[in-house]
C-alpha cells in the first residue's frame, strides 16, 4: 500500500483538484492507495476566525460561513457533472448547516472552548475530502471514505493533540484486517482525530502531513508521498531565497531538523513515524508532477553538501535566567524546564554560558507572557533574595539554523557562518549547536532574518556567484562613467570573478532611484535609460538615501560616494557601523580632522566593512594601495615628493605665458571643460586639493597630520578667492600679468612651473608637509611630466635614495571611475 497526501494548495481550487485526480489515477493502478487531503487552502484560517467571531457575539460570523459555503459549492459545481452534483451539494449543505448550528451556540454562549474550536476546525478537512471523494467517483474511481476521527486516537490536548500510538495502531490495523474493508482507493481527511471520549481533536497546524505519516506507518506502506506546491524540500524557504534549490535526497534526521527550525514544507512530527518504520518519504509538486522532488530516507547522502539546508523561525523570544545563585547548582536548570513544561511551553533552543551564570531558552512569542509568570513564580524566593534576576525577556528575534549531518566532519562551518553574518553587520544574540552537530543555530534580530538567510545561502549553496548590492551617490561625470563601466563589465565579473553587481540605488543631489532587485541598466523590459529612470524617481536628501539603505538591509551592501559633498561624507560613520562598505572618491572624509579619519578606519575594522578611497589621490593610479602594501609589509615612509594635481599639471603644461595667445584664465577654462577640475576650480588652483591629497598619503603612511599643519605657498592672488566661479574667471583675466610673470621668471632660468607637494618626516619622526609652485630643472623627474599626469616619489627605508615612482594620468572622469570601480570589486571580494 502507499499513502499520498495532498496539501491545502493542491486541493485549493477545482483546477488543482483535477491535477490531484490525474496523479492518483496513474498511481492507484500499481498498489492500493490512501489519499489524505488537507482543507482547501485558507479554510482552516477562516474556521478559526469563524469560531472567534461567533463566540465574541459578532454577527459577522455569518458572512464567513456564507463565503465558506460558496467556496465549497463552487468546487462541487466545477468538478462534478450536473447529474451527480445534487448528492454532493446536499452533503456540503448538511456540513455547512452543522457549522451554522455550532456557531449559533457559540454566538449565544459567548464562550469558546478549545474542544469546540477543534470541532469547528475539523469541517475544513471533512468538506474537502467529501468533495474530492465525489470527484474521484465521477471519474470512475471507486473509493472508500475513511473517517480519520475513528481511526486516529489522541489525548485531549485540543489544537495540538498527542497521538495515542497503541489505540491508533490497533484501530487502523483492525480496520484493514477486515476483508470487506479492502479496496484500491481510500480518501481520508487529514488533520483530524478524536480523543477517548469521542470528541474531535486536531493534530496541530499543518497536521495533515502527520495524518499521512500515521496511516503510512500503521499500514506499513511502501511509500509516503507529500504532494504540495513546490518541487521538493529546498535548500531554503523559496519565499525568502530566490535561488533556493530542491534537495534531491536528504536523511530523516536532517529533514526533521530543518522542519523543526521552521521549514514549513513538512510538519515536524510527521517524520518520526515513517522514520521508525523505514518508509521512504517523497516531497512532490502537484503542479509539476514530472519533477523528481525530494526523497527523505535513512542515510544522509555522502556528497560535498555538508550543509543540507537553511531554515528560520520568526517571532522568537529569548528568555534568560541569570544570577550568581545559579553557579554549580543543577537544580536550577531542571526547575526552569519543569516550570516551562508544566505550562506546555515548547522550548525551541537552549544555550548556557559555561560560567553557569545564565541560561537562555528560545520560545515562541505567544508563549512569552505565560513563561514569564511561570518562571518568576517558580523562582520567587531566589528572586526576592537576589540570588537570581527576574526572567529577562528579549523580543523581535528570529532563529536561523544550518542543518546537515556531514557538518560534524567538516571543520570551519560555524566559523564561516558567523564570519559571513558578522561581515554583514548581523549581530548574534545567542548560539546553540546540537551535540550531534546536525545543526548550528543562532538567534538574531528579526529585521536581519531575510538578509542572514540570503547571505548564508549564498555562502553555502550558490557556488556560482556572490551578489553585492551597490548604492551610488552622485550621478555626474564620474558617476555616469562608473555606471557605464559597470554595465559593460557585468557578465565578465560574473563569469570570471563570480561576482554579481546589483546596482540597488543611484542618487544625485535631488533624486533617488532605488530598486533592491537591481536597477535595469540595459533599459530592457520597456525600462528607460537609467538617467530617465532617475529623473522620474522620488526626491530625497542624503539622510533619506542612507535611511533607505539601512532599512533595505541588503547583504554585501557597498555605498559609493562619487560626489564632492561634505554631507555625503558625513554619512560614512553611520553606514560603516552597519557593516555597509564605503568606497569614496570624495576626499572630504579622509582629509577631515585626524580623529574623524581614525574613527572611520576603526569603524571599518570593527564592523569588517571595507573603507576604500584609492581615487582620493591620483585617480586610478595605484598610489594608496601601494603605500599600504609598503607599510603593512614593514617598510617606513620617510619622504614623498609628488605632482598630485592633474589639473595644475594640465594648466602649467598648456600655459605659455600668453605667447600662444591663450591667457591663464582660458587655459583653466579649457581644463574645466575637459573635466579635469573640481566643480570649483579654485580647490585645485588654490592648492586645497593637493593639500588634501598629501595629507591623506601622510596619514596612510602612519603620520597623524592635520590639514592646518600643511604649508600652502599659494600662487593665486588673494582676490581670486572672492565671489563665485564666474567672478574667479574675471579676476584671473585681470591678474594675467601676475601669471605671465610667474611663467617668464621660470623660463628665464630654463625651468618649468610645477605644483609640487612634499612630505618629510623630521629627525623626531614628526611629519611635515607643504605644497607650492616650484621652478623645475630639466634634470628633475618632474620636468618631463605632460598632460594631466601625476607623479609620486616614495622614499622609504627600502627605497632610500632612488625612490619608488608611480606615474600616469591622475585626473579625468574615466580614469577616476575606473579607480572607483576597482575599489568596488576589492570591497566585494573581502
Ligand atoms: P501544503 O499546503 O501543501 O501543506 P505548506 O504551505 O504547508 O503546503 O508548505 C509548502 C510551503 O512551504 C511552500 O510553498 C514554501 O513556501 C514553504 N517552505 C518553507 N521552507 C521550505 C523549504 N525549505 N523547502 C520548500 N518549501 C518551503
Ligand atoms: N488544514 C490544516 C491547517 O491548515 C492542516 C493542514 O493543512 O495540514 O493547518
Ligand atoms: Mg503543510
JSON list of C-alpha atoms in Angstrom, two decimals, residues 677-819:
[
{"chain": "A", "resi": 677, "resn": "UNK", "atom": "CA", "xyz": [38.93, 70.24, -12.38]},
{"chain": "A", "resi": 678, "resn": "UNK", "atom": "CA", "xyz": [36.81, 70.12, -9.27]},
{"chain": "A", "resi": 679, "resn": "UNK", "atom": "CA", "xyz": [33.44, 71.84, -9.82]},
{"chain": "A", "resi": 680, "resn": "UNK", "atom": "CA", "xyz": [35.02, 74.91, -8.22]},
{"chain": "A", "resi": 681, "resn": "UNK", "atom": "CA", "xyz": [38.47, 75.09, -9.91]},
{"chain": "A", "resi": 682, "resn": "UNK", "atom": "CA", "xyz": [39.81, 77.16, -7.00]},
{"chain": "A", "resi": 683, "resn": "UNK", "atom": "CA", "xyz": [40.01, 73.97, -4.96]},
{"chain": "A", "resi": 684, "resn": "UNK", "atom": "CA", "xyz": [42.64, 72.84, -7.48]},
{"chain": "A", "resi": 685, "resn": "UNK", "atom": "CA", "xyz": [44.34, 76.14, -8.24]},
{"chain": "A", "resi": 686, "resn": "UNK", "atom": "CA", "xyz": [44.36, 77.33, -4.65]},
{"chain": "A", "resi": 687, "resn": "UNK", "atom": "CA", "xyz": [46.20, 74.19, -3.58]},
{"chain": "A", "resi": 688, "resn": "UNK", "atom": "CA", "xyz": [43.47, 72.82, -1.26]},
{"chain": "A", "resi": 689, "resn": "UNK", "atom": "CA", "xyz": [43.02, 69.71, -3.36]},
{"chain": "A", "resi": 690, "resn": "UNK", "atom": "CA", "xyz": [46.75, 68.94, -3.35]},
{"chain": "A", "resi": 691, "resn": "UNK", "atom": "CA", "xyz": [46.92, 69.62, 0.40]},
{"chain": "A", "resi": 692, "resn": "UNK", "atom": "CA", "xyz": [44.16, 67.09, 0.96]},
{"chain": "A", "resi": 693, "resn": "UNK", "atom": "CA", "xyz": [45.99, 64.52, -1.13]},
{"chain": "A", "resi": 694, "resn": "UNK", "atom": "CA", "xyz": [49.37, 64.84, 0.56]},
{"chain": "A", "resi": 695, "resn": "UNK", "atom": "CA", "xyz": [47.57, 64.83, 3.92]},
{"chain": "A", "resi": 696, "resn": "UNK", "atom": "CA", "xyz": [45.84, 61.55, 3.06]},
{"chain": "A", "resi": 697, "resn": "UNK", "atom": "CA", "xyz": [49.12, 59.98, 1.89]},
{"chain": "A", "resi": 698, "resn": "UNK", "atom": "CA", "xyz": [50.89, 61.08, 5.08]},
{"chain": "A", "resi": 699, "resn": "UNK", "atom": "CA", "xyz": [48.07, 59.64, 7.19]},
{"chain": "A", "resi": 700, "resn": "UNK", "atom": "CA", "xyz": [48.06, 56.37, 5.27]},
{"chain": "A", "resi": 701, "resn": "UNK", "atom": "CA", "xyz": [51.81, 56.22, 5.92]},
{"chain": "A", "resi": 702, "resn": "UNK", "atom": "CA", "xyz": [51.07, 56.44, 9.64]},
{"chain": "A", "resi": 703, "resn": "UNK", "atom": "CA", "xyz": [51.65, 60.15, 10.39]},
{"chain": "A", "resi": 704, "resn": "UNK", "atom": "CA", "xyz": [48.85, 61.84, 12.36]},
{"chain": "A", "resi": 705, "resn": "UNK", "atom": "CA", "xyz": [48.90, 65.04, 10.33]},
{"chain": "A", "resi": 706, "resn": "UNK", "atom": "CA", "xyz": [46.23, 67.76, 10.36]},
{"chain": "A", "resi": 707, "resn": "UNK", "atom": "CA", "xyz": [45.26, 69.90, 7.37]},
{"chain": "A", "resi": 708, "resn": "UNK", "atom": "CA", "xyz": [46.18, 73.13, 9.21]},
{"chain": "A", "resi": 709, "resn": "UNK", "atom": "CA", "xyz": [49.76, 71.94, 9.66]},
{"chain": "A", "resi": 710, "resn": "UNK", "atom": "CA", "xyz": [50.37, 71.86, 5.90]},
{"chain": "A", "resi": 711, "resn": "UNK", "atom": "CA", "xyz": [52.15, 74.90, 4.46]},
{"chain": "A", "resi": 712, "resn": "UNK", "atom": "CA", "xyz": [50.49, 76.18, 1.30]},
{"chain": "A", "resi": 713, "resn": "UNK", "atom": "CA", "xyz": [52.58, 78.51, -0.79]},
{"chain": "A", "resi": 714, "resn": "UNK", "atom": "CA", "xyz": [49.67, 79.57, -2.97]},
{"chain": "A", "resi": 715, "resn": "UNK", "atom": "CA", "xyz": [50.37, 81.29, -6.26]},
{"chain": "A", "resi": 716, "resn": "UNK", "atom": "CA", "xyz": [46.81, 82.61, -6.64]},
{"chain": "A", "resi": 717, "resn": "UNK", "atom": "CA", "xyz": [46.39, 86.24, -5.67]},
{"chain": "A", "resi": 718, "resn": "UNK", "atom": "CA", "xyz": [44.04, 86.65, -2.68]},
{"chain": "A", "resi": 719, "resn": "UNK", "atom": "CA", "xyz": [41.43, 88.50, -4.76]},
{"chain": "A", "resi": 720, "resn": "UNK", "atom": "CA", "xyz": [40.81, 85.32, -6.79]},
{"chain": "A", "resi": 721, "resn": "UNK", "atom": "CA", "xyz": [39.16, 83.68, -3.82]},
{"chain": "A", "resi": 722, "resn": "UNK", "atom": "CA", "xyz": [36.30, 86.18, -3.63]},
{"chain": "A", "resi": 723, "resn": "UNK", "atom": "CA", "xyz": [32.89, 85.61, -5.16]},
{"chain": "A", "resi": 724, "resn": "UNK", "atom": "CA", "xyz": [31.56, 82.95, -7.49]},
{"chain": "A", "resi": 725, "resn": "UNK", "atom": "CA", "xyz": [33.33, 80.76, -10.02]},
{"chain": "A", "resi": 726, "resn": "UNK", "atom": "CA", "xyz": [32.38, 83.31, -12.71]},
{"chain": "A", "resi": 727, "resn": "UNK", "atom": "CA", "xyz": [33.93, 86.12, -10.62]},
{"chain": "A", "resi": 728, "resn": "UNK", "atom": "CA", "xyz": [37.04, 83.96, -10.33]},
{"chain": "A", "resi": 729, "resn": "UNK", "atom": "CA", "xyz": [37.43, 83.77, -14.10]},
{"chain": "A", "resi": 730, "resn": "UNK", "atom": "CA", "xyz": [37.06, 87.56, -14.40]},
{"chain": "A", "resi": 731, "resn": "UNK", "atom": "CA", "xyz": [39.61, 88.11, -11.66]},
{"chain": "A", "resi": 732, "resn": "UNK", "atom": "CA", "xyz": [42.10, 85.73, -13.34]},
{"chain": "A", "resi": 733, "resn": "UNK", "atom": "CA", "xyz": [41.85, 87.74, -16.55]},
{"chain": "A", "resi": 734, "resn": "UNK", "atom": "CA", "xyz": [42.69, 90.87, -14.55]},
{"chain": "A", "resi": 735, "resn": "UNK", "atom": "CA", "xyz": [45.61, 89.08, -12.96]},
{"chain": "A", "resi": 736, "resn": "UNK", "atom": "CA", "xyz": [47.08, 87.87, -16.26]},
{"chain": "A", "resi": 737, "resn": "UNK", "atom": "CA", "xyz": [50.33, 89.91, -15.74]},
{"chain": "A", "resi": 738, "resn": "UNK", "atom": "CA", "xyz": [50.88, 88.09, -12.44]},
{"chain": "A", "resi": 739, "resn": "UNK", "atom": "CA", "xyz": [50.63, 84.67, -14.10]},
{"chain": "A", "resi": 740, "resn": "UNK", "atom": "CA", "xyz": [52.77, 85.81, -17.00]},
{"chain": "A", "resi": 741, "resn": "UNK", "atom": "CA", "xyz": [55.44, 86.96, -14.56]},
{"chain": "A", "resi": 742, "resn": "UNK", "atom": "CA", "xyz": [55.45, 83.53, -12.89]},
{"chain": "A", "resi": 743, "resn": "UNK", "atom": "CA", "xyz": [55.89, 81.84, -16.24]},
{"chain": "A", "resi": 744, "resn": "UNK", "atom": "CA", "xyz": [58.55, 84.20, -17.53]},
{"chain": "A", "resi": 745, "resn": "UNK", "atom": "CA", "xyz": [60.70, 84.02, -14.45]},
{"chain": "A", "resi": 746, "resn": "UNK", "atom": "CA", "xyz": [60.76, 80.19, -14.64]},
{"chain": "A", "resi": 747, "resn": "UNK", "atom": "CA", "xyz": [61.51, 80.23, -18.33]},
{"chain": "A", "resi": 748, "resn": "UNK", "atom": "CA", "xyz": [64.33, 82.73, -17.81]},
{"chain": "A", "resi": 749, "resn": "UNK", "atom": "CA", "xyz": [66.26, 80.15, -15.77]},
{"chain": "A", "resi": 750, "resn": "UNK", "atom": "CA", "xyz": [65.42, 77.22, -18.11]},
{"chain": "A", "resi": 751, "resn": "UNK", "atom": "CA", "xyz": [62.78, 75.76, -15.76]},
{"chain": "A", "resi": 752, "resn": "UNK", "atom": "CA", "xyz": [59.17, 74.68, -15.96]},
{"chain": "A", "resi": 753, "resn": "UNK", "atom": "CA", "xyz": [56.49, 75.51, -13.39]},
{"chain": "A", "resi": 754, "resn": "UNK", "atom": "CA", "xyz": [55.13, 72.57, -11.41]},
{"chain": "A", "resi": 755, "resn": "UNK", "atom": "CA", "xyz": [52.93, 72.49, -8.35]},
{"chain": "A", "resi": 756, "resn": "UNK", "atom": "CA", "xyz": [54.77, 70.17, -6.02]},
{"chain": "A", "resi": 757, "resn": "UNK", "atom": "CA", "xyz": [53.59, 68.51, -2.81]},
{"chain": "A", "resi": 758, "resn": "UNK", "atom": "CA", "xyz": [56.24, 67.44, -0.39]},
{"chain": "A", "resi": 759, "resn": "UNK", "atom": "CA", "xyz": [56.09, 65.43, 2.80]},
{"chain": "A", "resi": 760, "resn": "UNK", "atom": "CA", "xyz": [59.04, 64.65, 5.01]},
{"chain": "A", "resi": 761, "resn": "UNK", "atom": "CA", "xyz": [59.49, 63.17, 8.41]},
{"chain": "A", "resi": 762, "resn": "UNK", "atom": "CA", "xyz": [61.98, 65.06, 10.60]},
{"chain": "A", "resi": 763, "resn": "UNK", "atom": "CA", "xyz": [64.56, 63.64, 12.98]},
{"chain": "A", "resi": 764, "resn": "UNK", "atom": "CA", "xyz": [61.92, 63.29, 15.72]},
{"chain": "A", "resi": 765, "resn": "UNK", "atom": "CA", "xyz": [59.78, 61.20, 13.41]},
{"chain": "A", "resi": 766, "resn": "UNK", "atom": "CA", "xyz": [57.23, 64.04, 13.06]},
{"chain": "A", "resi": 767, "resn": "UNK", "atom": "CA", "xyz": [55.75, 64.60, 9.62]},
{"chain": "A", "resi": 768, "resn": "UNK", "atom": "CA", "xyz": [55.78, 67.96, 7.82]},
{"chain": "A", "resi": 769, "resn": "UNK", "atom": "CA", "xyz": [54.13, 68.78, 4.54]},
{"chain": "A", "resi": 770, "resn": "UNK", "atom": "CA", "xyz": [53.99, 71.69, 2.17]},
{"chain": "A", "resi": 771, "resn": "UNK", "atom": "CA", "xyz": [52.60, 72.42, -1.26]},
{"chain": "A", "resi": 772, "resn": "UNK", "atom": "CA", "xyz": [53.55, 75.15, -3.73]},
{"chain": "A", "resi": 773, "resn": "UNK", "atom": "CA", "xyz": [54.66, 76.18, -7.20]},
{"chain": "A", "resi": 774, "resn": "UNK", "atom": "CA", "xyz": [58.31, 75.46, -7.97]},
{"chain": "A", "resi": 775, "resn": "UNK", "atom": "CA", "xyz": [60.84, 76.02, -10.72]},
{"chain": "A", "resi": 776, "resn": "UNK", "atom": "CA", "xyz": [61.71, 72.59, -12.06]},
{"chain": "A", "resi": 777, "resn": "UNK", "atom": "CA", "xyz": [65.08, 71.95, -13.74]},
{"chain": "A", "resi": 778, "resn": "UNK", "atom": "CA", "xyz": [65.33, 69.69, -16.81]},
{"chain": "A", "resi": 779, "resn": "UNK", "atom": "CA", "xyz": [67.26, 67.16, -14.70]},
{"chain": "A", "resi": 780, "resn": "UNK", "atom": "CA", "xyz": [64.28, 66.61, -12.38]},
{"chain": "A", "resi": 781, "resn": "UNK", "atom": "CA", "xyz": [61.88, 63.66, -12.61]},
{"chain": "A", "resi": 782, "resn": "UNK", "atom": "CA", "xyz": [59.07, 66.20, -12.67]},
{"chain": "A", "resi": 783, "resn": "UNK", "atom": "CA", "xyz": [60.32, 68.12, -15.71]},
{"chain": "A", "resi": 784, "resn": "UNK", "atom": "CA", "xyz": [59.01, 65.66, -18.32]},
{"chain": "A", "resi": 785, "resn": "UNK", "atom": "CA", "xyz": [55.54, 65.36, -16.97]},
{"chain": "A", "resi": 786, "resn": "UNK", "atom": "CA", "xyz": [52.94, 66.03, -19.63]},
{"chain": "A", "resi": 787, "resn": "UNK", "atom": "CA", "xyz": [49.20, 66.40, -19.98]},
{"chain": "A", "resi": 788, "resn": "UNK", "atom": "CA", "xyz": [47.32, 65.71, -16.77]},
{"chain": "A", "resi": 789, "resn": "UNK", "atom": "CA", "xyz": [49.83, 63.21, -15.46]},
{"chain": "A", "resi": 790, "resn": "UNK", "atom": "CA", "xyz": [50.64, 62.72, -11.80]},
{"chain": "A", "resi": 791, "resn": "UNK", "atom": "CA", "xyz": [53.96, 61.59, -10.45]},
{"chain": "A", "resi": 792, "resn": "UNK", "atom": "CA", "xyz": [54.64, 60.30, -6.97]},
{"chain": "A", "resi": 793, "resn": "UNK", "atom": "CA", "xyz": [58.05, 59.52, -5.50]},
{"chain": "A", "resi": 794, "resn": "UNK", "atom": "CA", "xyz": [58.07, 57.43, -2.34]},
{"chain": "A", "resi": 795, "resn": "UNK", "atom": "CA", "xyz": [61.32, 57.47, -0.34]},
{"chain": "A", "resi": 796, "resn": "UNK", "atom": "CA", "xyz": [61.30, 54.80, 2.32]},
{"chain": "A", "resi": 797, "resn": "UNK", "atom": "CA", "xyz": [63.72, 52.61, 4.29]},
{"chain": "A", "resi": 798, "resn": "UNK", "atom": "CA", "xyz": [63.61, 50.16, 1.39]},
{"chain": "A", "resi": 799, "resn": "UNK", "atom": "CA", "xyz": [63.78, 52.87, -1.26]},
{"chain": "A", "resi": 800, "resn": "UNK", "atom": "CA", "xyz": [66.17, 55.35, 0.39]},
{"chain": "A", "resi": 801, "resn": "UNK", "atom": "CA", "xyz": [67.91, 57.14, -2.49]},
{"chain": "A", "resi": 802, "resn": "UNK", "atom": "CA", "xyz": [66.19, 56.01, -5.64]},
{"chain": "A", "resi": 803, "resn": "UNK", "atom": "CA", "xyz": [62.51, 56.41, -4.89]},
{"chain": "A", "resi": 804, "resn": "UNK", "atom": "CA", "xyz": [59.66, 54.20, -5.90]},
{"chain": "A", "resi": 805, "resn": "UNK", "atom": "CA", "xyz": [57.95, 56.01, -8.78]},
{"chain": "A", "resi": 806, "resn": "UNK", "atom": "CA", "xyz": [54.31, 55.93, -9.74]},
{"chain": "A", "resi": 807, "resn": "UNK", "atom": "CA", "xyz": [53.31, 57.88, -12.80]},
{"chain": "A", "resi": 808, "resn": "UNK", "atom": "CA", "xyz": [50.32, 58.25, -15.11]},
{"chain": "A", "resi": 809, "resn": "UNK", "atom": "CA", "xyz": [47.10, 60.09, -15.79]},
{"chain": "A", "resi": 810, "resn": "UNK", "atom": "CA", "xyz": [45.86, 61.44, -12.48]},
{"chain": "A", "resi": 811, "resn": "UNK", "atom": "CA", "xyz": [42.65, 63.16, -13.44]},
{"chain": "A", "resi": 812, "resn": "UNK", "atom": "CA", "xyz": [39.65, 62.65, -15.69]},
{"chain": "A", "resi": 813, "resn": "UNK", "atom": "CA", "xyz": [36.23, 61.14, -15.22]},
{"chain": "A", "resi": 814, "resn": "UNK", "atom": "CA", "xyz": [37.04, 57.88, -16.99]},
{"chain": "A", "resi": 815, "resn": "UNK", "atom": "CA", "xyz": [40.16, 57.02, -15.01]},
{"chain": "A", "resi": 816, "resn": "UNK", "atom": "CA", "xyz": [38.57, 58.16, -11.76]},
{"chain": "A", "resi": 817, "resn": "UNK", "atom": "CA", "xyz": [35.52, 56.00, -12.44]},
{"chain": "A", "resi": 818, "resn": "UNK", "atom": "CA", "xyz": [37.74, 53.01, -13.21]},
{"chain": "A", "resi": 819, "resn": "UNK", "atom": "CA", "xyz": [39.58, 53.52, -9.90]}
]
